[in-house]
Coordinates of N, CA, C and O in Angstrom, one line a residue:
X1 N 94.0 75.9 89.5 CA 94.1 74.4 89.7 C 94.6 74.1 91.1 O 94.1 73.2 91.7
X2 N 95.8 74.7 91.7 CA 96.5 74.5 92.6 C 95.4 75.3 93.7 O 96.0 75.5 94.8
X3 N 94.3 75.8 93.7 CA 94.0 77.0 95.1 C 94.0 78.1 95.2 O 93.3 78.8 95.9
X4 N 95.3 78.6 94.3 CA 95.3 79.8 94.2 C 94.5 81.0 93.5 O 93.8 80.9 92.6
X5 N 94.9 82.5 94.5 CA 93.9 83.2 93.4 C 95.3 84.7 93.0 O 96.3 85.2 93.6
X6 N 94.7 85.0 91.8 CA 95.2 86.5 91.7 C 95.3 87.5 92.3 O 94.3 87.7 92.9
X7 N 96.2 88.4 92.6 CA 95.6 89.6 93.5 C 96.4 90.7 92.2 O 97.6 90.6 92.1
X8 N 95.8 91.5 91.5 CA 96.0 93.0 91.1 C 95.6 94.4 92.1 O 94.6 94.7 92.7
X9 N 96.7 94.8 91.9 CA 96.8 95.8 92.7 C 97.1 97.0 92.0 O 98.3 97.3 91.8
X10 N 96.0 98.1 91.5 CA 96.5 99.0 90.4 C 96.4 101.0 91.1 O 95.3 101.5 91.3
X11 N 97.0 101.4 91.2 CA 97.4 102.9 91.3 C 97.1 103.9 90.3 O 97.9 104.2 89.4
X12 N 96.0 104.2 90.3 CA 95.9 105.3 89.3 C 95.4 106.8 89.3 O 94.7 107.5 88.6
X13 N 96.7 107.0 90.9 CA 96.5 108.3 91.2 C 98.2 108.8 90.6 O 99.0 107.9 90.2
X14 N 98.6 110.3 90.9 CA 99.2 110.6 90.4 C 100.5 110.7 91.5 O 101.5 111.4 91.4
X15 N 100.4 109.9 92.3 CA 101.2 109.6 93.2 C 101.6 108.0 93.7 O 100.8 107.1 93.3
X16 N 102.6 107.6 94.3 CA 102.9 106.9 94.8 C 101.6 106.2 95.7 O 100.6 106.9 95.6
X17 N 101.3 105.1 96.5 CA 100.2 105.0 97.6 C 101.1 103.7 97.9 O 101.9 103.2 97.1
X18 N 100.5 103.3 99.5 CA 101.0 102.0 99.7 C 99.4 101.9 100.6 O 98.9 102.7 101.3
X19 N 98.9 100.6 100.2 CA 97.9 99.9 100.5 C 98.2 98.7 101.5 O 99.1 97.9 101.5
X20 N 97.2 98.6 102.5 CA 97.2 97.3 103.4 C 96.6 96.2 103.3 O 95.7 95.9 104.1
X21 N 97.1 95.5 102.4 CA 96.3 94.4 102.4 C 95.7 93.1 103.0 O 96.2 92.2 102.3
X22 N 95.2 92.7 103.5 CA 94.9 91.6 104.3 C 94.5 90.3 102.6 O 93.9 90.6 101.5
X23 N 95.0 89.3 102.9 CA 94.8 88.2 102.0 C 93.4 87.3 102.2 O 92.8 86.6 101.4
X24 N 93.4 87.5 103.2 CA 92.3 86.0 103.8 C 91.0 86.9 102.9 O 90.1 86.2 102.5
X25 N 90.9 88.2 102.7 CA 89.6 88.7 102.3 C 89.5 88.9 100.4 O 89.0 89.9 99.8
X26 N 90.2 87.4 99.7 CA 90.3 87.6 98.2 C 89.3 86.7 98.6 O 88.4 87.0 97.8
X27 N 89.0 86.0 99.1 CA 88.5 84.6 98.6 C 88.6 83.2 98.6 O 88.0 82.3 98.0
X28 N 89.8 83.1 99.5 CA 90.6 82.2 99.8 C 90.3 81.2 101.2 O 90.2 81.7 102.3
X29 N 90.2 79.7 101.0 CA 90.2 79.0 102.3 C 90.8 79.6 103.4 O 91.8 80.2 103.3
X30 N 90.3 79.5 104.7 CA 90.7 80.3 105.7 C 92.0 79.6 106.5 O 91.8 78.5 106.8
X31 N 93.3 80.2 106.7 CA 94.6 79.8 106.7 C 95.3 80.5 108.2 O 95.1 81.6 108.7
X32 N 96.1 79.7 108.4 CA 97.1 80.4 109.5 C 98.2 81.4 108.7 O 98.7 82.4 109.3
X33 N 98.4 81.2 107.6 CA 99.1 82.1 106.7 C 98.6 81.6 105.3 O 98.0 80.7 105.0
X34 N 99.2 82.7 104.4 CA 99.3 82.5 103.3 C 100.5 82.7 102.4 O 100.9 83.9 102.6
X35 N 101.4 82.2 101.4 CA 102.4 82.3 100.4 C 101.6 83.5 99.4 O 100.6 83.3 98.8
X36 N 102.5 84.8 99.4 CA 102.4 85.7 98.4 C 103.3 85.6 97.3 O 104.5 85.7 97.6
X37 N 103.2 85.6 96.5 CA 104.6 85.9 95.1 C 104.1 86.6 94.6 O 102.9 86.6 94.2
X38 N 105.2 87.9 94.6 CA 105.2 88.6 93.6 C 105.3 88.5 92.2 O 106.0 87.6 92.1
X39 N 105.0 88.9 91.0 CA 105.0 88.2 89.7 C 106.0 89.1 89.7 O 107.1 88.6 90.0
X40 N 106.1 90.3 89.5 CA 106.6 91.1 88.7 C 108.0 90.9 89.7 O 108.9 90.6 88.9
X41 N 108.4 91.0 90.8 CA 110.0 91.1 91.3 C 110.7 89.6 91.8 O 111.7 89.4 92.4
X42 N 109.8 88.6 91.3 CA 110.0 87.0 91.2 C 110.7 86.9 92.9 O 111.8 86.7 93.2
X43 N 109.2 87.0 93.8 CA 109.9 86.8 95.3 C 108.4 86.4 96.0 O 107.3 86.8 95.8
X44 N 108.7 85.6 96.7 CA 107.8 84.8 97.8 C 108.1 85.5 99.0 O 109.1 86.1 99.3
X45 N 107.2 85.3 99.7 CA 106.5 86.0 100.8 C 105.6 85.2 101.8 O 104.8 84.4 101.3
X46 N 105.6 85.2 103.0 CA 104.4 84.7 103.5 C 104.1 85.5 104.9 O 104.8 85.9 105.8
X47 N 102.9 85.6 104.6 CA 102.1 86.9 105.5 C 101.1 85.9 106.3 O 100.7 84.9 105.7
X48 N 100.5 86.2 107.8 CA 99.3 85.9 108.5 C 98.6 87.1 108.6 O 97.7 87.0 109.4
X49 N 98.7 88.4 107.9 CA 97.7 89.2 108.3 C 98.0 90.3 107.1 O 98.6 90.0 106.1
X50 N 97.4 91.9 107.6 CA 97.9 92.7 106.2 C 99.3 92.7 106.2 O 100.1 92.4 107.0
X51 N 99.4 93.0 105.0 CA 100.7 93.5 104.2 C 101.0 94.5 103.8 O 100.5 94.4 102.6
X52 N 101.5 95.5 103.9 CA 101.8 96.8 103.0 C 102.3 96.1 101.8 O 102.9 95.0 101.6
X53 N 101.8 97.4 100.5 CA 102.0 97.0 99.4 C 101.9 98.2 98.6 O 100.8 98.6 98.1
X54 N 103.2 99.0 98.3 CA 103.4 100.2 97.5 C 103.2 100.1 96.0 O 103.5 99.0 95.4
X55 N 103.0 100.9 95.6 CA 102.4 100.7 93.6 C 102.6 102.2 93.8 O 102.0 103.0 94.5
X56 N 103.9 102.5 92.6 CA 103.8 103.4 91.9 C 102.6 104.4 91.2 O 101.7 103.8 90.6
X57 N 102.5 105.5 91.1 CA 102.1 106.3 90.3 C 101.7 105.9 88.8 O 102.6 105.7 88.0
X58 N 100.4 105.7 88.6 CA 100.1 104.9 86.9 C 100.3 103.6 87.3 O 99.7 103.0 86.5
X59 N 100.8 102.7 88.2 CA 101.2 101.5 88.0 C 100.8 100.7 88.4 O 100.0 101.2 89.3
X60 N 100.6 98.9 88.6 CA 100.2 97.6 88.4 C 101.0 97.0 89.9 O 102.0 97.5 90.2
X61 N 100.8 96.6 90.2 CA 101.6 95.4 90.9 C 101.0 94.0 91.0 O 100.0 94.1 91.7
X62 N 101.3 92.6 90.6 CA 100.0 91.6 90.2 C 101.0 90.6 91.4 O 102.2 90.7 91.6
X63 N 100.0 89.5 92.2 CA 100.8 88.7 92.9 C 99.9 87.4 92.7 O 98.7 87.4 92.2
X64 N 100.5 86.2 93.2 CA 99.3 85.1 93.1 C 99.6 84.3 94.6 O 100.5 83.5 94.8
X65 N 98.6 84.8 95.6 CA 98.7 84.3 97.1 C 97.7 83.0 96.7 O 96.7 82.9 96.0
X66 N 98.5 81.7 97.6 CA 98.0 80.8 98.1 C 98.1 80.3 99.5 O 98.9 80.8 100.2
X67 N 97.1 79.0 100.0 CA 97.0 79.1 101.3 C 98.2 78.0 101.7 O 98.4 77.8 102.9

């Protein structure tokens, strides 16, 4: 309702990985920046370009970026 979109971010190698994410390529109106929150470590962020983003081994990391 507010603009925003989901981003999941899932690891399902047997290792650690840290991924680069750029935001502007979920789908989102095109922005000088965008607000990231993390769901899971309840923290905001705001990024203009990629972002590293580590995910455990087996594991999830879910965030909800808006512009």
């Amino acid at each position: 309702k507010d603009g925003s979109e989901a981003l999941l971010v899932l690891n399902t190698s047997s290792r650690a990985a840290t991924y680069n994410l750029d935001v502007s390529h979920i789908g989102l109106p095109a922005a000088a920046s965008y607000v990231v929150r993390d769901l899971w470590q309840h923290r905001s962020s705001r990024t203009s370009g990629p972002m590293p983003v580590t995910v455990a081994s087996h594991d999830v990391r879910m965030f909800r970026v808006q512009p």
